[in-house]
Short mmCIF file of C-alpha atoms in Angstrom, two decimals:
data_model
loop_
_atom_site.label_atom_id
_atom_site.label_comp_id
_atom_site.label_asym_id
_atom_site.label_seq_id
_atom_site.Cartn_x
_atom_site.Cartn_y
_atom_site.Cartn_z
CA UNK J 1 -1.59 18.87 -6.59
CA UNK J 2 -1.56 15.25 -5.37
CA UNK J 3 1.39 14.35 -2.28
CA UNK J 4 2.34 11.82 -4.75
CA UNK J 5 1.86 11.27 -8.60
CA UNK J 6 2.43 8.69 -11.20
CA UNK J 7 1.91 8.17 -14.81
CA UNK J 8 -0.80 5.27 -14.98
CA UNK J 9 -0.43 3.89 -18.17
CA UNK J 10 -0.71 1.11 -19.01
CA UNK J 11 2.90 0.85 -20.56
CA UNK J 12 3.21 -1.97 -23.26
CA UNK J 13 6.55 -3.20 -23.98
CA UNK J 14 8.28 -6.52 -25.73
CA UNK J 15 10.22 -8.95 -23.74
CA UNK J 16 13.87 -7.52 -23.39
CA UNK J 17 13.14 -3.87 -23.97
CA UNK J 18 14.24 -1.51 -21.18
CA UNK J 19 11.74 0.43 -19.25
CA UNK J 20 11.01 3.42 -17.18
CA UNK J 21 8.97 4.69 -14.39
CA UNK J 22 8.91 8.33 -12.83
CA UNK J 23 7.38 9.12 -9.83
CA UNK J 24 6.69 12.69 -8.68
CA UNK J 25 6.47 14.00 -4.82
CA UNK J 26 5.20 17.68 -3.77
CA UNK J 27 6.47 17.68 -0.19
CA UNK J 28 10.26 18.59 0.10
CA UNK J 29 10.02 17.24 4.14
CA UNK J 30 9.73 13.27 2.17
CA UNK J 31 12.80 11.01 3.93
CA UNK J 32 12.54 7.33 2.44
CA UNK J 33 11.18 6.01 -0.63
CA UNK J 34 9.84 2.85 -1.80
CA UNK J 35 8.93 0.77 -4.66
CA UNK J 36 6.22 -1.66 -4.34
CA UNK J 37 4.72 -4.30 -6.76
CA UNK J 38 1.21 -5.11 -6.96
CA UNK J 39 0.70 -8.61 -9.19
CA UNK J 40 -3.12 -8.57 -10.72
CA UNK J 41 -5.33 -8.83 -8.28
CA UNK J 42 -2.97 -9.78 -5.49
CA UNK J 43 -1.53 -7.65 -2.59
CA UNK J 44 1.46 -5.27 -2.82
CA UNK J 45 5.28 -6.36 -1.94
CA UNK J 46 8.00 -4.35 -1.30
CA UNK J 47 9.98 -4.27 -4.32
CA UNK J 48 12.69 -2.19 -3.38
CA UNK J 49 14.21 0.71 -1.00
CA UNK J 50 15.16 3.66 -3.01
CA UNK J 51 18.50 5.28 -1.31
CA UNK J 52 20.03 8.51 -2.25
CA UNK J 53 23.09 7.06 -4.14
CA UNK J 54 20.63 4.89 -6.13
CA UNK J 55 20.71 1.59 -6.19
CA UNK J 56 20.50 -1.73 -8.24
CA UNK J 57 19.25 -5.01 -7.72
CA UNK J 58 19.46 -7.26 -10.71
CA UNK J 59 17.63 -5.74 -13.53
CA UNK J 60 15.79 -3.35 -11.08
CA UNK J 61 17.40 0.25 -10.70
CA UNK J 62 15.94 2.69 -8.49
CA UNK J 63 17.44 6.70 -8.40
CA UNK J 64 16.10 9.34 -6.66
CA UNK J 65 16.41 13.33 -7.36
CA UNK J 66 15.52 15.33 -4.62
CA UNK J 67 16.04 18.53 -5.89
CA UNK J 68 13.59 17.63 -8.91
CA UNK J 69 11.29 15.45 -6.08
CA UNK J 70 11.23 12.41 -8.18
CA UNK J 71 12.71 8.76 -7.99
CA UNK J 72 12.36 6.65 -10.68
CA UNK J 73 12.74 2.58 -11.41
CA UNK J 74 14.00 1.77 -14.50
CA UNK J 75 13.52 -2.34 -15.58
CA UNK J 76 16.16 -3.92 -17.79
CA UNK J 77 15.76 -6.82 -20.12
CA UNK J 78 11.61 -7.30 -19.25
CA UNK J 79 10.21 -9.98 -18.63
CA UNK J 80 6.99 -11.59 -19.35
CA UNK J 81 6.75 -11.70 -15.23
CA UNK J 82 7.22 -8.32 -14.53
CA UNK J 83 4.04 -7.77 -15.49
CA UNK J 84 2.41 -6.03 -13.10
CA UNK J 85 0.97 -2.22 -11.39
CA UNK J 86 4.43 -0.50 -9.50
CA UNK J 87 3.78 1.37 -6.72
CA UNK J 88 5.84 4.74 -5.71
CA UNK J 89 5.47 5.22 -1.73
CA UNK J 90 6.88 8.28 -0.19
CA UNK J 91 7.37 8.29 3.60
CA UNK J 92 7.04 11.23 5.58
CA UNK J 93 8.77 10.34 8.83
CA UNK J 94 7.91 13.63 10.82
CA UNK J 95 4.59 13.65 10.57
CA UNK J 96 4.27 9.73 11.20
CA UNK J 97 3.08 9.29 7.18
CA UNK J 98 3.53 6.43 4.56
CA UNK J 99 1.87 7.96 1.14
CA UNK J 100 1.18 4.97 -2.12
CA UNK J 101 1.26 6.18 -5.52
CA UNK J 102 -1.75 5.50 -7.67
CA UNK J 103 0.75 2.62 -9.48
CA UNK J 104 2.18 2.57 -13.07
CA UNK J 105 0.64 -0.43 -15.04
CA UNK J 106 2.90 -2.60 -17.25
CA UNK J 107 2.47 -5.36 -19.42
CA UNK J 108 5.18 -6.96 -21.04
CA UNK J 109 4.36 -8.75 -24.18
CA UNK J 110 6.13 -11.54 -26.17
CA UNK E 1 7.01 -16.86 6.49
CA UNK E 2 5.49 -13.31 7.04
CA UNK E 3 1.73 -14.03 6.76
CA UNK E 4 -1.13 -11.06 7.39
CA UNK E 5 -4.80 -12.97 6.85
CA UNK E 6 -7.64 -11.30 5.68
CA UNK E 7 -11.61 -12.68 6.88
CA UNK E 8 -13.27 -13.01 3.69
CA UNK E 9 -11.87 -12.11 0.05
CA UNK E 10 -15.52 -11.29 -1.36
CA UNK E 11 -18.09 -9.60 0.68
CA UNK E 12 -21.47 -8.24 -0.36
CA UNK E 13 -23.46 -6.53 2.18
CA UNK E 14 -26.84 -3.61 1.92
CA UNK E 15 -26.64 -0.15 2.85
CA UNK E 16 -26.71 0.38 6.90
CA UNK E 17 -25.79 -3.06 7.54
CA UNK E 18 -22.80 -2.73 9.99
CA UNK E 19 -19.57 -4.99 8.85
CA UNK E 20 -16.71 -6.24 10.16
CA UNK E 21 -13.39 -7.14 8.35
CA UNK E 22 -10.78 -9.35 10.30
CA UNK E 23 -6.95 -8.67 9.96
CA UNK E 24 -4.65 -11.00 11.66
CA UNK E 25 -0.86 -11.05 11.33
CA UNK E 26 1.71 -13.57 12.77
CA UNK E 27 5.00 -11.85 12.80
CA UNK E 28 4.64 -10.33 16.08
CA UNK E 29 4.53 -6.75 14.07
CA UNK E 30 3.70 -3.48 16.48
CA UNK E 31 2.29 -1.50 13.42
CA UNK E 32 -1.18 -2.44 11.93
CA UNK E 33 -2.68 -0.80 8.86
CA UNK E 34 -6.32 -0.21 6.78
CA UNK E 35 -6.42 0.84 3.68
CA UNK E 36 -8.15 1.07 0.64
CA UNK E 37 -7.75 0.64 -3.02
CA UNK E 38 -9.78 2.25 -5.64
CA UNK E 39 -8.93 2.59 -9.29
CA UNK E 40 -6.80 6.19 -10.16
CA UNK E 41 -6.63 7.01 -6.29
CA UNK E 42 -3.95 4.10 -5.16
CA UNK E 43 -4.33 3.15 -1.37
CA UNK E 44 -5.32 5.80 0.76
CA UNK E 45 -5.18 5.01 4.65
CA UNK E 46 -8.30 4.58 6.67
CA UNK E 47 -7.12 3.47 10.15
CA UNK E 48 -3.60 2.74 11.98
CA UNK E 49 -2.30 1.12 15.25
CA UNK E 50 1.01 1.42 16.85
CA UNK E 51 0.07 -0.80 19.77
CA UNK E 52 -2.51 -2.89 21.34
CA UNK E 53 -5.40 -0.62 22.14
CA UNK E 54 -4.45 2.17 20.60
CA UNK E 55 -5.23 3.71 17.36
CA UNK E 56 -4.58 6.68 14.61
CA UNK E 57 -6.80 8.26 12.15
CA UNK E 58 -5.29 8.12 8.62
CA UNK E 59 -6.84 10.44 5.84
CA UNK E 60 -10.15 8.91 5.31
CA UNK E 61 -11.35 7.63 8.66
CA UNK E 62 -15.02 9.35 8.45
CA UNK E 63 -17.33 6.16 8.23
CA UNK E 64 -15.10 3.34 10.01
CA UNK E 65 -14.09 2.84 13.28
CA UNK E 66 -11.33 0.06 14.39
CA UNK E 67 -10.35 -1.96 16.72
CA UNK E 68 -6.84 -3.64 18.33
CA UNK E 69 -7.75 -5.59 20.96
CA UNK E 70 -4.57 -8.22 20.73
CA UNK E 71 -1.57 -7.25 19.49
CA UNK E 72 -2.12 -9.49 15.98
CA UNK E 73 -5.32 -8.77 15.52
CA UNK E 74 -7.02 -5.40 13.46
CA UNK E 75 -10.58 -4.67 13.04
CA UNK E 76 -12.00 -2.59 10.90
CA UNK E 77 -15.92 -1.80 11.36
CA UNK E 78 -18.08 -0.03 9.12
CA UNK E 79 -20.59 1.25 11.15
CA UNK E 80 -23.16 1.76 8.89
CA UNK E 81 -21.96 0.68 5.14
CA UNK E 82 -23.16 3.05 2.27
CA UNK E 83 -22.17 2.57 -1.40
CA UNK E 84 -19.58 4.96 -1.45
CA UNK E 85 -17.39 2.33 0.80
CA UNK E 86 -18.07 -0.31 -1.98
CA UNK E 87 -13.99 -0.79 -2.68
CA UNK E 88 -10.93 -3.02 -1.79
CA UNK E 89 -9.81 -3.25 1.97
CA UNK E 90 -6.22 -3.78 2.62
CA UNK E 91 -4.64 -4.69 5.99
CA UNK E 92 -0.94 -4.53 6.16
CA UNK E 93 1.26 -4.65 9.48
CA UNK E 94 4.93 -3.70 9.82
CA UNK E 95 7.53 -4.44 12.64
CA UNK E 96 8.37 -1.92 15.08
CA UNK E 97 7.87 1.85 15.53
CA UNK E 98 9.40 3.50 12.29
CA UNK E 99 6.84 3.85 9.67
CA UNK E 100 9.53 3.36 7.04
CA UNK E 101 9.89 -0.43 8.06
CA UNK E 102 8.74 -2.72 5.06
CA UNK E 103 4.86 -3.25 5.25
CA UNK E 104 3.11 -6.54 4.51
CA UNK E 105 -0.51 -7.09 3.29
CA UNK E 106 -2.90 -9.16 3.56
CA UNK E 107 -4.79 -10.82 0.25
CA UNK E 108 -7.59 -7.84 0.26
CA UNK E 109 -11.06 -8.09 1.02
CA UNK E 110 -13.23 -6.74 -1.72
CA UNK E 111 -16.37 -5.29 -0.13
CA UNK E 112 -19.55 -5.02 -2.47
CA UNK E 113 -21.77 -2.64 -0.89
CA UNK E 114 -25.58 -2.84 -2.19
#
């Protein structure tokens, strides 16, 4: 099984729908969480932290279930600019390790 | 503005030729990162550096080699290039020790490998 695991899609979805993103993790020891966005052929930016409580930041909400090993990012009200591949990372801050996701595709269409 | 620069964006180079890619940050970060992209496998880390001179292994260092001779700048050398390392090449450098500290990356170089 991969450290880290994500549904690649490619997700399609209209302008204003909601969307949502899961992102799987085998290793129980995994302290912080990340999501990242990766524009087409551009470089990856932090998009947001992902705390235990979960978290919101605009239309961005990120939750995470440890006992499950998943956090998620769900996008409200899409926009043609979200567009783009969303990277899970899982940080294991014992052993010194920052893991990406293979990225979730979306394309938001008009 | 936080700005990691890459050498070259497009690079095409033969089989045994040895390569260099350039990674130079100017935030003053400790942390210094390779990695590489390939389609279905996300980034996987090659190389990392927590200080000047000093360098980590990441989980696919077998074929590079780096180097951190100043603190902003990260070298990554291919000591002999083979097809198989035909793929995208991603610096990224962080600030401090704690490898949960937001990363930033350079533009890519993508390496074309003959």
């Amino acid at each position: 099984r991969k450290e880290v695991e994500q549904d690649p899609g490619p997700f399609n979805v209209p302008e204003g729908a909601t969307v949502a993103f899961n992102c799987t993790y085998s290793n129980s020891a995994s302290q912080s969480f990340f999501w990242y966005r990766q524009d087409c052929r551009k470089e990856p930016k932090l998009l947001m932290s992902v705390y235990s409580s979960g978290n919101e930041d605009g239309r961005f909400t990120a939750q995470l279930n440890r006992a499950s090993q998943y956090i998620s990012l769900l996008i409200r009200d899409s926009k043609l600019s979200d567009s783009a591949t969303y990277l899970c990372v899982v940080i294991l801050t014992s052993y010194d390790k920052v893991i990406f996701g293979p990225g979730t595709s979306l394309s938001v269409i008009p | 503005d936080v700005k990691v620069t890459q050498s070259s964006r497009y690079l095409v180079k033969r089989t045994g030729e040895k390569v260099f890619l350039e990674c130079v940050q100017d935030m003053d970060h400790e942390n210094m990162f390779w990695y590489r992209q390939d389609p279905g496998l996300g980034l996987r880390l090659i190389y990392f550096s927590y200080d000047v001179k000093m360098k980590e292994k990441g989980d696919i260092p077998e074929g590079y080699s780096v180097s951190r001779e100043k603190k902003e700048r990260f070298s990554l050398i291919l000591e002999s290039a083979s097809t198989n390392q035909t793929s995208m090449y991603l610096c990224a450098s962080s600030l401090g020790q704690e490898t949960y500290n937001e990363q930033f990356f350079g533009p890519g170089t993508r390496l074309t490998v003959l």
